[in-house]
CSV table of C-alpha atoms in Angstrom, one decimal:
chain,number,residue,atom,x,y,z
J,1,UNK,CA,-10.6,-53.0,163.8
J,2,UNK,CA,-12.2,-56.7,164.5
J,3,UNK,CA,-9.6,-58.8,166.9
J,4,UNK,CA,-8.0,-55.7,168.3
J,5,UNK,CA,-8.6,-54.5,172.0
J,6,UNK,CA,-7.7,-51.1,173.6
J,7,UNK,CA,-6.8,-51.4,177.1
J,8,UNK,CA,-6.3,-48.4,179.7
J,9,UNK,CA,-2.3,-48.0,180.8
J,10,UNK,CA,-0.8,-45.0,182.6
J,11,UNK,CA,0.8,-44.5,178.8
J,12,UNK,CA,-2.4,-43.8,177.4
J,13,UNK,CA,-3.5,-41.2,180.2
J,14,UNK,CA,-0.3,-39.5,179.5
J,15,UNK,CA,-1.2,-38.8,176.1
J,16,UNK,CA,-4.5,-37.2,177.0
J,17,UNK,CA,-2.9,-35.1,179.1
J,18,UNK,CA,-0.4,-34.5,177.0
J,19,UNK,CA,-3.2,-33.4,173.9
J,20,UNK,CA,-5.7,-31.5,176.6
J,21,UNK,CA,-2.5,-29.6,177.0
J,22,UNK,CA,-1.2,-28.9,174.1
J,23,UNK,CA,-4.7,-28.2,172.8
J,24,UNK,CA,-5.3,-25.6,175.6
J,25,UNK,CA,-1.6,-23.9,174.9
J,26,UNK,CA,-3.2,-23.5,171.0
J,27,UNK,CA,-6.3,-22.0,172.1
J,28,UNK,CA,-4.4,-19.4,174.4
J,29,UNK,CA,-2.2,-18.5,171.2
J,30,UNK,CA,-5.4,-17.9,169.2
J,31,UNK,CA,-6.8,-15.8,171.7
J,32,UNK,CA,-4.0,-13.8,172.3
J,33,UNK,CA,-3.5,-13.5,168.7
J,34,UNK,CA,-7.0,-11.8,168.3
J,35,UNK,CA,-6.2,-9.4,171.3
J,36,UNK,CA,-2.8,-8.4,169.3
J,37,UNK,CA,-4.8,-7.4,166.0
J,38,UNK,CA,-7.5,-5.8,168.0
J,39,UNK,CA,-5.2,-3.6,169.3
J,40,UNK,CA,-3.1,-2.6,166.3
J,41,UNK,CA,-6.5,-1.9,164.7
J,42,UNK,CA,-6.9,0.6,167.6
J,43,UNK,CA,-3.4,2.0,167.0
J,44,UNK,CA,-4.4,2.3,163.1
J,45,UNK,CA,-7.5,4.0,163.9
J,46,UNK,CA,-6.0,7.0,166.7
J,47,UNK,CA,-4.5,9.2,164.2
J,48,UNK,CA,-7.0,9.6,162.3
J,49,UNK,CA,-9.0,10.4,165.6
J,50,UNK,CA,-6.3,13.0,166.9
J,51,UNK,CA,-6.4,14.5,163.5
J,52,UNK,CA,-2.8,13.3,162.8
J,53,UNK,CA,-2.0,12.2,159.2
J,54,UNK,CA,-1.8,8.6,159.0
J,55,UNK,CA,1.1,7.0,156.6
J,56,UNK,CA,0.5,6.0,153.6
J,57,UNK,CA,-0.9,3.2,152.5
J,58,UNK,CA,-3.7,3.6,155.2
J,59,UNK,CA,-6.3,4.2,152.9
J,60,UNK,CA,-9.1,5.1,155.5
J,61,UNK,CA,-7.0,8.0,156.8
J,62,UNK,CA,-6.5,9.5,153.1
J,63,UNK,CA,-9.3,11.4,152.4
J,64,UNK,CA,-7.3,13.8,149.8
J,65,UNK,CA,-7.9,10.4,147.9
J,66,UNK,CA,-11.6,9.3,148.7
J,67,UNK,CA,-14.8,10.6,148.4
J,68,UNK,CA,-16.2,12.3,151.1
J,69,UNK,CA,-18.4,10.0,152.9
J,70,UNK,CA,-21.6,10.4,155.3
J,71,UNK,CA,-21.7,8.0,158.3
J,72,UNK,CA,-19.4,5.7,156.6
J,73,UNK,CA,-20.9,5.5,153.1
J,74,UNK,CA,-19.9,7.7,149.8
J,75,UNK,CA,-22.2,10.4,149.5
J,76,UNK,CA,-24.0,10.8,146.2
J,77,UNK,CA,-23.6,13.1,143.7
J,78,UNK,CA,-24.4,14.2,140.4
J,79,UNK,CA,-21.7,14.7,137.8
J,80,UNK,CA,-18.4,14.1,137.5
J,81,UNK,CA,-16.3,16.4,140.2
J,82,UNK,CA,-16.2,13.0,142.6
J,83,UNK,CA,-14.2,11.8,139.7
J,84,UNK,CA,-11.6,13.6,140.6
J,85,UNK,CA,-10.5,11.2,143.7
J,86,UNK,CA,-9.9,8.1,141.2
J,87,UNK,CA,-7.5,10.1,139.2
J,88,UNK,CA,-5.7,11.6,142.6
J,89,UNK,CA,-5.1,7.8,143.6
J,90,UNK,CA,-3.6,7.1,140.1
J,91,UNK,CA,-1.4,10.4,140.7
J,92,UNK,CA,-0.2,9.6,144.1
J,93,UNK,CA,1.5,7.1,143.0
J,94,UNK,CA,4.0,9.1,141.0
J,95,UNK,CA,7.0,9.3,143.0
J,96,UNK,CA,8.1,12.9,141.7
J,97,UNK,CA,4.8,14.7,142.1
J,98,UNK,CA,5.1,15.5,146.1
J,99,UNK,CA,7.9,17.5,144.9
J,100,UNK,CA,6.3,19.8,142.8
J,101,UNK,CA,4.4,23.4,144.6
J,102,UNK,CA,0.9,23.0,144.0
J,103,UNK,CA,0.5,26.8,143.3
J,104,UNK,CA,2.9,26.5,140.6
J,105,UNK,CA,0.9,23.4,139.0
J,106,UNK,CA,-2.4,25.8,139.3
J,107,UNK,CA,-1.0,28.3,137.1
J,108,UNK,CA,0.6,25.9,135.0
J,109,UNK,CA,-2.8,24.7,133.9
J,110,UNK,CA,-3.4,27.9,131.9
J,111,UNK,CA,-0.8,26.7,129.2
J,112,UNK,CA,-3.2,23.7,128.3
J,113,UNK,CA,-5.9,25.6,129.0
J,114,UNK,CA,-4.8,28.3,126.0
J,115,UNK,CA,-3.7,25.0,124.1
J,116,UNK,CA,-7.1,23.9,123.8
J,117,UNK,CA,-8.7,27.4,123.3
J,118,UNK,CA,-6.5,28.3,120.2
J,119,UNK,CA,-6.8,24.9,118.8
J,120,UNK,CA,-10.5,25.4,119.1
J,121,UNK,CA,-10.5,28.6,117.2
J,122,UNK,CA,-8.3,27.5,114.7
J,123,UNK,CA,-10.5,23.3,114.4
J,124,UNK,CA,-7.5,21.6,115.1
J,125,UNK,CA,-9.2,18.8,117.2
J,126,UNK,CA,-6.4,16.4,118.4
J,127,UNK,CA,-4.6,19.4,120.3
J,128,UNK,CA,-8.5,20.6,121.7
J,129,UNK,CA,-8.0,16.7,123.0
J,130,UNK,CA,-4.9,17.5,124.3
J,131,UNK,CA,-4.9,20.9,126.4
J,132,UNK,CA,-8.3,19.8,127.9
J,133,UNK,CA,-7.3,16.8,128.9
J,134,UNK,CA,-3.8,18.2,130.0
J,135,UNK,CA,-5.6,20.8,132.1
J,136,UNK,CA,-7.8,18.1,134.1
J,137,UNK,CA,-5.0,16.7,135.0
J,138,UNK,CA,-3.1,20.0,136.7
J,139,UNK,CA,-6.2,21.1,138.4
J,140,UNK,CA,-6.3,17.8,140.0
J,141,UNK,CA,-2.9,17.4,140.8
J,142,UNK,CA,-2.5,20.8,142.4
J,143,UNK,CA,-5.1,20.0,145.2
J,144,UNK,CA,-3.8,16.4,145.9
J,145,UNK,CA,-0.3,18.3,146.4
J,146,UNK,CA,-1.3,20.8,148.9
J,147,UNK,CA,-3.5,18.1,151.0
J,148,UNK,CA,-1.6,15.5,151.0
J,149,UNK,CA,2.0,16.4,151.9
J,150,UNK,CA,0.8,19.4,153.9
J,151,UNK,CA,1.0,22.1,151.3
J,152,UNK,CA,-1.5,24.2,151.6
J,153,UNK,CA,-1.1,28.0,151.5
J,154,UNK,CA,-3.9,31.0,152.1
J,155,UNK,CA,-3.4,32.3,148.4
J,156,UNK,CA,-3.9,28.2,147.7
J,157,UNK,CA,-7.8,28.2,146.7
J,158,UNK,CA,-7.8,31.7,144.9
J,159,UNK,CA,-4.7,30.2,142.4
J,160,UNK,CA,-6.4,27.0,142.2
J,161,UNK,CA,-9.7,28.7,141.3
J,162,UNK,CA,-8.5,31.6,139.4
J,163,UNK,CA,-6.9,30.0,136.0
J,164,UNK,CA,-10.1,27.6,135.6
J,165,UNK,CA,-12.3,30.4,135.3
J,166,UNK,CA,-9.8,32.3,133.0
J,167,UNK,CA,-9.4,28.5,130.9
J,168,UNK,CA,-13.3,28.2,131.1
J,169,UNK,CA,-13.8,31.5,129.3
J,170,UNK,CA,-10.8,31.3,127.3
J,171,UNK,CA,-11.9,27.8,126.2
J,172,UNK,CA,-15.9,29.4,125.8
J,173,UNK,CA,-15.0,32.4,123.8
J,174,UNK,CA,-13.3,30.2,121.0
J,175,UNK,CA,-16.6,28.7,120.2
J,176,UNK,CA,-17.6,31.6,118.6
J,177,UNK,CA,-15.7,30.3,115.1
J,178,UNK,CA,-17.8,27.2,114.9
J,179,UNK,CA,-21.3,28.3,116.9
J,180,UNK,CA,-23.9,30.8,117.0
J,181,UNK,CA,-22.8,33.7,118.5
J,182,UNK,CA,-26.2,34.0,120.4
J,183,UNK,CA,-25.8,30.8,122.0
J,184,UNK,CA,-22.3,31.3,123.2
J,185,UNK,CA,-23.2,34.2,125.2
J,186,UNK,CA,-25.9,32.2,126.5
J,187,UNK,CA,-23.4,29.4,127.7
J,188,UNK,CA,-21.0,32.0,129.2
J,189,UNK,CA,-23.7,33.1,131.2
J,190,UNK,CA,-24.9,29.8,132.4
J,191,UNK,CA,-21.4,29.1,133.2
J,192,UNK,CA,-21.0,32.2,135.4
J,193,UNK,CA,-24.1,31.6,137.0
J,194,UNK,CA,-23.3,27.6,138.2
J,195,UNK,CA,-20.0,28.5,139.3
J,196,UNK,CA,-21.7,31.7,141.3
J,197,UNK,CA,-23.9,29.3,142.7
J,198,UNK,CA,-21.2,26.6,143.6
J,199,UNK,CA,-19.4,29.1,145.6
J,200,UNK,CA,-22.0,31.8,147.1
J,201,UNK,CA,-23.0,29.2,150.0
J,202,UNK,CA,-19.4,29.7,151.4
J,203,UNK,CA,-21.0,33.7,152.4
J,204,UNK,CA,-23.5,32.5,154.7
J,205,UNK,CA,-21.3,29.7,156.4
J,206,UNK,CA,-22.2,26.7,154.1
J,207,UNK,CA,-20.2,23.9,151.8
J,208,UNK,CA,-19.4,24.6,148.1
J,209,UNK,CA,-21.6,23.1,145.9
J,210,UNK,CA,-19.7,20.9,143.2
J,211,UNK,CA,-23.0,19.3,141.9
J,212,UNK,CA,-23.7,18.9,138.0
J,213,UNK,CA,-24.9,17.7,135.8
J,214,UNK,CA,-23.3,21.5,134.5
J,215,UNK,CA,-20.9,22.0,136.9
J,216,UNK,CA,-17.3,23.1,135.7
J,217,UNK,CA,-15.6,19.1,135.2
J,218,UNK,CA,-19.0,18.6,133.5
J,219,UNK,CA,-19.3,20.7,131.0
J,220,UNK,CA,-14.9,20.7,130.0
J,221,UNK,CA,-15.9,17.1,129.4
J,222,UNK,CA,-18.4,17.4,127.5
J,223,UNK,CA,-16.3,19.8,125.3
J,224,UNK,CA,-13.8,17.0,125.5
J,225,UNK,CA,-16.0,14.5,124.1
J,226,UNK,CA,-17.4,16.8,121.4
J,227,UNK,CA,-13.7,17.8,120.1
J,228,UNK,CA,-13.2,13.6,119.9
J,229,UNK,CA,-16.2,12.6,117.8
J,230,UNK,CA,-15.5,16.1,116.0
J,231,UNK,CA,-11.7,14.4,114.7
J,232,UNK,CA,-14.1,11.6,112.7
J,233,UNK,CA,-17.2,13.4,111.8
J,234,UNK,CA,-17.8,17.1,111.7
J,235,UNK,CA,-20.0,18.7,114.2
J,236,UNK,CA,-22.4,21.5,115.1
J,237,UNK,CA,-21.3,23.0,117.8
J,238,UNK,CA,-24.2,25.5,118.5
J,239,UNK,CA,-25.7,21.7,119.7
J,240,UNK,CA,-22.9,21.3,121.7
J,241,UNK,CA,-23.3,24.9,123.3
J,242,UNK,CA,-27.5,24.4,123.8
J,243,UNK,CA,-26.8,21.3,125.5
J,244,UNK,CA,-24.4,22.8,128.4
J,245,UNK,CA,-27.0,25.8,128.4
J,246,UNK,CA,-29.9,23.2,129.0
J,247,UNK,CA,-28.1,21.0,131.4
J,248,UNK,CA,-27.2,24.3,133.1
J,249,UNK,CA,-31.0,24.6,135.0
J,250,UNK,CA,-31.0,21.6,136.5
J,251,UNK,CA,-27.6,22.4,138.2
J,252,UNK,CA,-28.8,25.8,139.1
J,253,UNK,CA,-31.5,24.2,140.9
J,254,UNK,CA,-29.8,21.3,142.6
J,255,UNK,CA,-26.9,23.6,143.7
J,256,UNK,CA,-29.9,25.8,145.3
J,257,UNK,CA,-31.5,23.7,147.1
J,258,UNK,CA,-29.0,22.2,148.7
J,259,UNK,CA,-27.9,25.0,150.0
J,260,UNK,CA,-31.3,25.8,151.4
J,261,UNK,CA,-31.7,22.3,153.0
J,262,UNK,CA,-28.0,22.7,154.4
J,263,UNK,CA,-28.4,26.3,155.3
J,264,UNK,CA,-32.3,25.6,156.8
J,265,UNK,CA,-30.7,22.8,159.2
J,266,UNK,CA,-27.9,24.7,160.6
J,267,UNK,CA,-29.0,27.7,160.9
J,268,UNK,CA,-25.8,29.0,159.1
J,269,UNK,CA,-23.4,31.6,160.2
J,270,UNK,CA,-25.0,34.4,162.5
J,271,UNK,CA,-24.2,37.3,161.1
């Protein structure tokens, strides 16, 4: 300000000092504050690289509850099995499920699963609603069990796969009191022919093929839907049937292909 003169005094050099210090004491703090989250980011980041389970909440060492991903990003699909990791999230959060064997939830699902057939048969809508959507949830739950609190058995993948192919024709087989019989066959064989497809690459060394727009999740849901709209408006279900039938080749041919491209680059297993 006007009229006011700063002069130099041994007072005013000890106050430099004094901030030069305690500026350079700050700046050490910061730094070694950045070396101490460096390195529990490292610690974060070994178990996952040792192949040791990580504890939870560490979401990047929980695949059981992500997508699979390709250097980094979520590899795309077609369809609606890579739904299945949303709903494992929202079940992993239910305090009682770790407890439960997930061989016993795979068989489980066939009591839904004959829910939704017989009230199929018999048009009662609300419990085709029901069973299905009881059913999706078992046949999630029982694979989020056995990966992620270590509960995996050898008879594990035969139980889980077994009562979804029983439900699937269970579920396919009641159709034939609302759609044309022709049609129905035509959908059980489409069915059997995806699913042979999804698994087959598994003989010759390769991953299962999940891919829709057909695949098994696909077509229950579009069941699902049907069975809604069919509790406010009736519904022809031989439509229903020519759609999954339809939707069926393009699977076929996805699920094919990839298996070629995966088989062609690896070479596969000698055999």
């Amino acid at each position: 300000m006007a009229g006011v003169e700063f002069r130099y005094s041994p007072a005013t050099e000890d106050s430099r000092s004094l901030t030069e210090r305690m500026g350079a004491a700050l700046r050490a703090l910061d730094a070694a504050r950045i070396r101490d989250v460096a390195r529990v980011a490292d610690v974060s980041r070994a178990p996952a690289a040792a192949g040791v389970p990580a504890a939870a909440g560490a979401t990047e060492t929980e695949p059981h509850l992500h997508r699979p991903t390709a250097g980094g990003t979520a590899m795309p699909d077609i369809g609606l099995y890579q739904t299945k990791y949303a709903l494992r999230r929202w079940l992993d959060r239910v305090p009682w499920v770790r407890r439960l064997s997930p061989n016993a939830v795979s068989v489980s699902s066939l009591v839904p699963s004959a829910l939704a057939a017989g009230a199929l048969w018999a048009g009662w809508w609300p419990l085709v609603v029901l069973g299905i959507a009881g059913r999706m949830v078992l046949t999630v739950m029982d694979g989020l069990i056995a990966e992620a609190y270590n509960k995996k058995t050898r008879i594990g993948p035969y139980l889980n796969r077994l009562p979804q192919e029983i439900g699937d024709a269970m579920l396919f087989l009641a159709l034939l009191a609302w759609a044309d019989p022709a049609w129905v066959a035509l959908l059980l064989a489409s069915a059997w022919l995806v699913n042979v497809l999804g698994v087959l690459p598994g003989v010759a060394g390769g991953s299962p093929q999940p891919v829709g727009p057909a695949g098994q999740p696909d077509r229950i849901a579009i069941v699902l839907v049907a069975a809604i709209v069919a509790c406010i408006n009736p519904l022809d279900w031989t439509w229903i049937c020519a759609l999954i039938v339809v939707l069926s080749v393009p699977t076929a041919l996805l699920r094919i292909r990839r298996t070629v491209r995966e088989l062609g680059a690896t070479g596969g297993t000698p055999r």
